[in-house]
Coordinates of N, CA and C in Angstrom, one line a residue:
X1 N -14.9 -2.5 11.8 CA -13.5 -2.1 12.2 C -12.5 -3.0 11.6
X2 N -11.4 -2.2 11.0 CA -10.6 -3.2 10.3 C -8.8 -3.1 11.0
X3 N -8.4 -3.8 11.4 CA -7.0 -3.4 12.0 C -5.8 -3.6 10.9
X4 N -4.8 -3.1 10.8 CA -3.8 -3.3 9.7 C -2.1 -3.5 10.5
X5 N -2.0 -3.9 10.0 CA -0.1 -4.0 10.0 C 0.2 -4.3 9.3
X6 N 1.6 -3.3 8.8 CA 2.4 -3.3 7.8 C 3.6 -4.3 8.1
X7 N 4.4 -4.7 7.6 CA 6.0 -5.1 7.5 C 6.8 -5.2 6.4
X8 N 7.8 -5.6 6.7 CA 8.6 -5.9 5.6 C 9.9 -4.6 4.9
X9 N 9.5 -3.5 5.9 CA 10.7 -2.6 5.3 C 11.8 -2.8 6.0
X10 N 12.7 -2.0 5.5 CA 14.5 -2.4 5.6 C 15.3 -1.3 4.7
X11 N 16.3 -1.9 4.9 CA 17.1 -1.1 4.2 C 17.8 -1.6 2.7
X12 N 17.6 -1.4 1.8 CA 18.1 -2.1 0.6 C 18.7 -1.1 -0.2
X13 N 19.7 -1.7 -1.1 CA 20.4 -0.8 -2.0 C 19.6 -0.5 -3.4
X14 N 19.8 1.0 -4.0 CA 19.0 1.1 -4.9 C 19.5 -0.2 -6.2
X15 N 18.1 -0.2 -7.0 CA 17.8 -1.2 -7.9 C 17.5 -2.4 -7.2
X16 N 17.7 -2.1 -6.0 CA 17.3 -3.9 -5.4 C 15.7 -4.2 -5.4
X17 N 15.0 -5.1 -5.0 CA 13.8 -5.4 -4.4 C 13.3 -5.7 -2.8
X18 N 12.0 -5.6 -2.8 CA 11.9 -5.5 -1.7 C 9.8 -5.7 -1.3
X19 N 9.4 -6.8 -0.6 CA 7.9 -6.6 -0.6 C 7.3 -6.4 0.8
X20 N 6.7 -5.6 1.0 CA 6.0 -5.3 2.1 C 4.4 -6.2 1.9
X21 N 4.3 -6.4 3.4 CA 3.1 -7.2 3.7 C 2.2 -6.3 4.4
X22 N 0.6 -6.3 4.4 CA 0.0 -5.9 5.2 C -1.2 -6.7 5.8
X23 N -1.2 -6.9 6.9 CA -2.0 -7.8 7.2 C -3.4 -7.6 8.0
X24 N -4.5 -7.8 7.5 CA -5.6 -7.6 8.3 C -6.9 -8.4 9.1
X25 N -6.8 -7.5 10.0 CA -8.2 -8.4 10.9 C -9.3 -7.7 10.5
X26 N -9.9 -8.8 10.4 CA -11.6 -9.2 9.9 C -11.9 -9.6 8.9
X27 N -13.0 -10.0 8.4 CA -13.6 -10.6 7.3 C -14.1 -10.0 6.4
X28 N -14.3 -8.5 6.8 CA -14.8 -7.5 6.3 C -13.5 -7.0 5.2
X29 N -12.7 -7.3 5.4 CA -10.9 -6.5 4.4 C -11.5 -7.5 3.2
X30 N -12.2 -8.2 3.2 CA -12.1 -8.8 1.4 C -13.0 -8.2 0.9
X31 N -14.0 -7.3 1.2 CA -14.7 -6.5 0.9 C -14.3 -5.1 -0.1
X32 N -13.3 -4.7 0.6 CA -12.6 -3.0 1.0 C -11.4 -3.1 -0.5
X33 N -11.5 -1.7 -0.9 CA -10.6 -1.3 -1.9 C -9.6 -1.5 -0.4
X34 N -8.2 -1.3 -1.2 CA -7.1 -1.5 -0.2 C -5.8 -0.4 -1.2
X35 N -5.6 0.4 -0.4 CA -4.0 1.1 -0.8 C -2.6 1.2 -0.2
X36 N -1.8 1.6 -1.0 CA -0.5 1.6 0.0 C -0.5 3.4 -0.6
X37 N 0.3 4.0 0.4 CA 0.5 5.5 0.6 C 2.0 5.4 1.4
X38 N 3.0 6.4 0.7 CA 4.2 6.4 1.8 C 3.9 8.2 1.6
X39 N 4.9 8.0 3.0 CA 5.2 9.8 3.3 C 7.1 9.9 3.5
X40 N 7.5 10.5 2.5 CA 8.7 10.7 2.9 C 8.9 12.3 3.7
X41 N 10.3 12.2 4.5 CA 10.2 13.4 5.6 C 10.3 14.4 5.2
X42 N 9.2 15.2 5.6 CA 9.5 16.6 4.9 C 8.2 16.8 3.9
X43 N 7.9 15.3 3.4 CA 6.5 15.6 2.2 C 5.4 15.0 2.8
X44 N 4.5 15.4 2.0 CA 3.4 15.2 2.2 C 2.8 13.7 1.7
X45 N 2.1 13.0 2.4 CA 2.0 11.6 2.3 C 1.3 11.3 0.7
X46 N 1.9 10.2 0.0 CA 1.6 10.6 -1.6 C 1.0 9.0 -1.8
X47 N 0.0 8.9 -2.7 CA -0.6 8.0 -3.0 C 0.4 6.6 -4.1
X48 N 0.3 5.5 -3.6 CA 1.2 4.5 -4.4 C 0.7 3.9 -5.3
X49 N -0.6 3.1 -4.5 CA -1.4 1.6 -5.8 C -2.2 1.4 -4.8
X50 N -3.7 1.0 -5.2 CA -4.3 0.6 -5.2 C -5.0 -0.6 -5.9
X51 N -6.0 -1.5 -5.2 CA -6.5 -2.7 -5.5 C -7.4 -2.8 -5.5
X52 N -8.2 -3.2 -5.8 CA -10.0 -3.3 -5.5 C -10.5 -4.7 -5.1
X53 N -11.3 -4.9 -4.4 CA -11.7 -6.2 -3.1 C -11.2 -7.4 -3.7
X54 N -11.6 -7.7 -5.2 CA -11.1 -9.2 -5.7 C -10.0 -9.0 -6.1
X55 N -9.2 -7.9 -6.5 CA -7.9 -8.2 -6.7 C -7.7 -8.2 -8.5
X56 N -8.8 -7.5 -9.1 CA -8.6 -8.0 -10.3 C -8.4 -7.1 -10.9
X57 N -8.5 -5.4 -10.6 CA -7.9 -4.4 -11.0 C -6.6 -3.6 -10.3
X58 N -6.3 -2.9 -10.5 CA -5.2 -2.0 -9.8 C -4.4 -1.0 -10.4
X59 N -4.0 -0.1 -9.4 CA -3.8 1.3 -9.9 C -3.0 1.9 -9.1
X60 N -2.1 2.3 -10.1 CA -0.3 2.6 -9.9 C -0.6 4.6 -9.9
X61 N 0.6 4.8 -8.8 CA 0.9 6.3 -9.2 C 2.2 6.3 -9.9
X62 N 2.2 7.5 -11.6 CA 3.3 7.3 -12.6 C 4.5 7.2 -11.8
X63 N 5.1 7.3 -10.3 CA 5.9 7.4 -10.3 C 7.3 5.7 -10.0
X64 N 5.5 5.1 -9.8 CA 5.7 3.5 -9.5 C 5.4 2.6 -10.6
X65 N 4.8 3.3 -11.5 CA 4.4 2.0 -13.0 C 5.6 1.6 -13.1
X66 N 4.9 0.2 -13.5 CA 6.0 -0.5 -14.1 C 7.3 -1.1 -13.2
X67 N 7.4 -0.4 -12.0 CA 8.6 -1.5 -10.9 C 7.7 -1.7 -9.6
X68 N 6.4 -1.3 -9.1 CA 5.9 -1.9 -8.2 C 4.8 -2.9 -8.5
X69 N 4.7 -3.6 -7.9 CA 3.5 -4.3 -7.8 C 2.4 -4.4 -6.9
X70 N 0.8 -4.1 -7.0 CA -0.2 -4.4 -5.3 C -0.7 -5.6 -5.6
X71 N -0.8 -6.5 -4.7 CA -1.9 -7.5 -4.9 C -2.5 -8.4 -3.4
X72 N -3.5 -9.0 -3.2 CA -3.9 -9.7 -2.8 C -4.3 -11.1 -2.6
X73 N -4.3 -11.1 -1.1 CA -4.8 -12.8 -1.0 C -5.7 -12.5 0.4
X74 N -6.9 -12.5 -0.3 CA -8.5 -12.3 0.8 C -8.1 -13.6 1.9
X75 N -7.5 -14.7 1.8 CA -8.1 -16.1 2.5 C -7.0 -15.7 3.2
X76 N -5.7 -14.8 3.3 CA -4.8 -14.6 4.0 C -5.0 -13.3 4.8
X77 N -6.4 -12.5 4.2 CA -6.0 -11.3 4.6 C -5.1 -10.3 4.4
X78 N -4.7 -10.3 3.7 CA -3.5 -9.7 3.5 C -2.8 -8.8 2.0
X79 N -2.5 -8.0 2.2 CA -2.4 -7.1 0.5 C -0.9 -6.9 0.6
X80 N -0.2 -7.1 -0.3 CA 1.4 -7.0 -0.8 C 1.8 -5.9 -1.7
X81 N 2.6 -5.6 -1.7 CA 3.1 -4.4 -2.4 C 5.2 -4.7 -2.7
X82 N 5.1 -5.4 -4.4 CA 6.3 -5.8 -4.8 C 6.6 -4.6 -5.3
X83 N 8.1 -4.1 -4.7 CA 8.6 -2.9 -5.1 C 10.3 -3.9 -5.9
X84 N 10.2 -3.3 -7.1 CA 11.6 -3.5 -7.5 C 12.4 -2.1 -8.4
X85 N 13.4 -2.3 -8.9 CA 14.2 -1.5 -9.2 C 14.1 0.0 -8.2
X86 N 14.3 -0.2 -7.0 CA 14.1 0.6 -6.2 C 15.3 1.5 -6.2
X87 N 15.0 3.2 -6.4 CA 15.5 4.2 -6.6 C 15.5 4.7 -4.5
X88 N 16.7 5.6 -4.4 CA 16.5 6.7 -3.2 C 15.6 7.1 -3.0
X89 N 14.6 8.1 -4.3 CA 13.7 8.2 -3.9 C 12.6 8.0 -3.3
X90 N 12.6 6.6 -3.7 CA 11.6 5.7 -2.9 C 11.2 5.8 -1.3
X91 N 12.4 5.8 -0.9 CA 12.5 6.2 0.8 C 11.7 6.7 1.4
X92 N 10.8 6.3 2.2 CA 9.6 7.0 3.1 C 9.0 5.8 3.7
X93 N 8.4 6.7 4.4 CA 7.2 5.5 5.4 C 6.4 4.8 4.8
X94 N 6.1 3.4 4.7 CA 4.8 2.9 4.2 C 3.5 2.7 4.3
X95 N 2.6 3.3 4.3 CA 1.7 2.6 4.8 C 0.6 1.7 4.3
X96 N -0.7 1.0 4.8 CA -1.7 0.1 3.6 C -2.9 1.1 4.6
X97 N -3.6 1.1 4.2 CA -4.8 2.0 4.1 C -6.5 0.9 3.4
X98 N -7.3 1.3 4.0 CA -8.7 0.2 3.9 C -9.4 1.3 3.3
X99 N -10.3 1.3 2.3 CA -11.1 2.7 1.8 C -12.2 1.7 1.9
X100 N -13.4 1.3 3.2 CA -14.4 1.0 2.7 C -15.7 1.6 2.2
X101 N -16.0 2.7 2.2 CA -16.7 3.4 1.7 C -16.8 3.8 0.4
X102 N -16.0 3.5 -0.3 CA -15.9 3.3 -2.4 C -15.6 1.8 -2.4
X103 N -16.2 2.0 -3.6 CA -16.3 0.5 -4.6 C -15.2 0.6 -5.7
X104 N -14.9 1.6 -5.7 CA -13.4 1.5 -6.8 C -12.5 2.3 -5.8
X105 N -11.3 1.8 -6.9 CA -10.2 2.2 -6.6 C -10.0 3.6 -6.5
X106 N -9.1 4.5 -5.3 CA -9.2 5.7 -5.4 C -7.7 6.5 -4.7
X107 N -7.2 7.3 -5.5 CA -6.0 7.7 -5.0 C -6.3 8.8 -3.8
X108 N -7.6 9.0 -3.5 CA -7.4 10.2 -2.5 C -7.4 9.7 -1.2
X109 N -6.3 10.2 -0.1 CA -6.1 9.2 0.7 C -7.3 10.0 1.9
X110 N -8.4 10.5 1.8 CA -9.5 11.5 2.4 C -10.4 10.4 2.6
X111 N -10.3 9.0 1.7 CA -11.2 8.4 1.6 C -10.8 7.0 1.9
X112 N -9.4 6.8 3.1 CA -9.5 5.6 3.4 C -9.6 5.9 5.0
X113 N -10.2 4.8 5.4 CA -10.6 5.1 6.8 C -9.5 4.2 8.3
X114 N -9.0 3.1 7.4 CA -8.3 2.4 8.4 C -6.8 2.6 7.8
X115 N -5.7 3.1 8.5 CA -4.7 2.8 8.0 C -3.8 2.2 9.2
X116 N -2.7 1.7 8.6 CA -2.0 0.8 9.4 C -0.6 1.6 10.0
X117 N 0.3 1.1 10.9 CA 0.7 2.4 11.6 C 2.1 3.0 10.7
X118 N 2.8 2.0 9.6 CA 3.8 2.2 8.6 C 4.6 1.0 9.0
X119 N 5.7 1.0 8.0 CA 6.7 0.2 7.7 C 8.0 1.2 6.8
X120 N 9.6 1.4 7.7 CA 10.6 1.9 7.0 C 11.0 1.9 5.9
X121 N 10.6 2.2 4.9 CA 11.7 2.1 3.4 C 12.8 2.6 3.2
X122 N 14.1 2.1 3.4 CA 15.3 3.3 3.1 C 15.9 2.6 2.1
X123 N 16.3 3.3 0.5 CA 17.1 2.9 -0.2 C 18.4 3.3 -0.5
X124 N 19.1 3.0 -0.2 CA 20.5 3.7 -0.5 C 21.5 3.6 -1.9
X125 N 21.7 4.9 -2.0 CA 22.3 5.0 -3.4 C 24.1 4.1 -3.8

């Protein structure tokens, strides 16, 4: 069983930056692919970036290449997600997500089993 919390959202103006933390309990998260997923209101929860257990691959959805960043620190527990040049659209709930049952990285959110309860993103134009 893996517990999660997110933080780190707020309100920032577009093109700013901005990094969310997620932090987890157990020993077992250095294991686990790990993703972030937001849902903005109205849509359907959309896949962001993912990481895989050591941290040495990772995988963007086109709408984040290139201004977000995932990464990890297993001895912290913990998986990051650097958002910059942040657009309005960005705005939605955040969440980090555990997929222990794959070995790679995987955008379908069917296949993560712990998710954490979100974190606000609002960017204003």
């Amino acid at each position: 069983q893996v517990q999660l919390q997110e933080s780190g959202g707020t309100l920032v103006q577009a093109g700013g930056s901005l990094t969310l933390s997620c932090a987890a309990s157990g020993r077992a998260f250095r294991r686990y692919t790990m993703g972030w997923f937001r849902q903005a209101p109205g849509e359907e929860r959309e896949f962001v970036a993912a990481i895989s257990w050591s941290g040495s691959t990772t995988y963007y959805a086109d709408s984040v290449k290139g201004r977000f960043t995932i990464s990890r620190d297993n001895a912290k527990n913990t998986v990051y997600l650097q958002m910059n040049s942040l657009k309005p659209e960005d705005t939605a709930v955040y969440y980090c997500a555990a997929a222990p049952r794959v070995s790679t990285m995987t955008p379908d959110s069917d296949l993560y089993d712990y998710w954490g309860q979100g974190t606000q993103v609002t960017v204003s134009s």
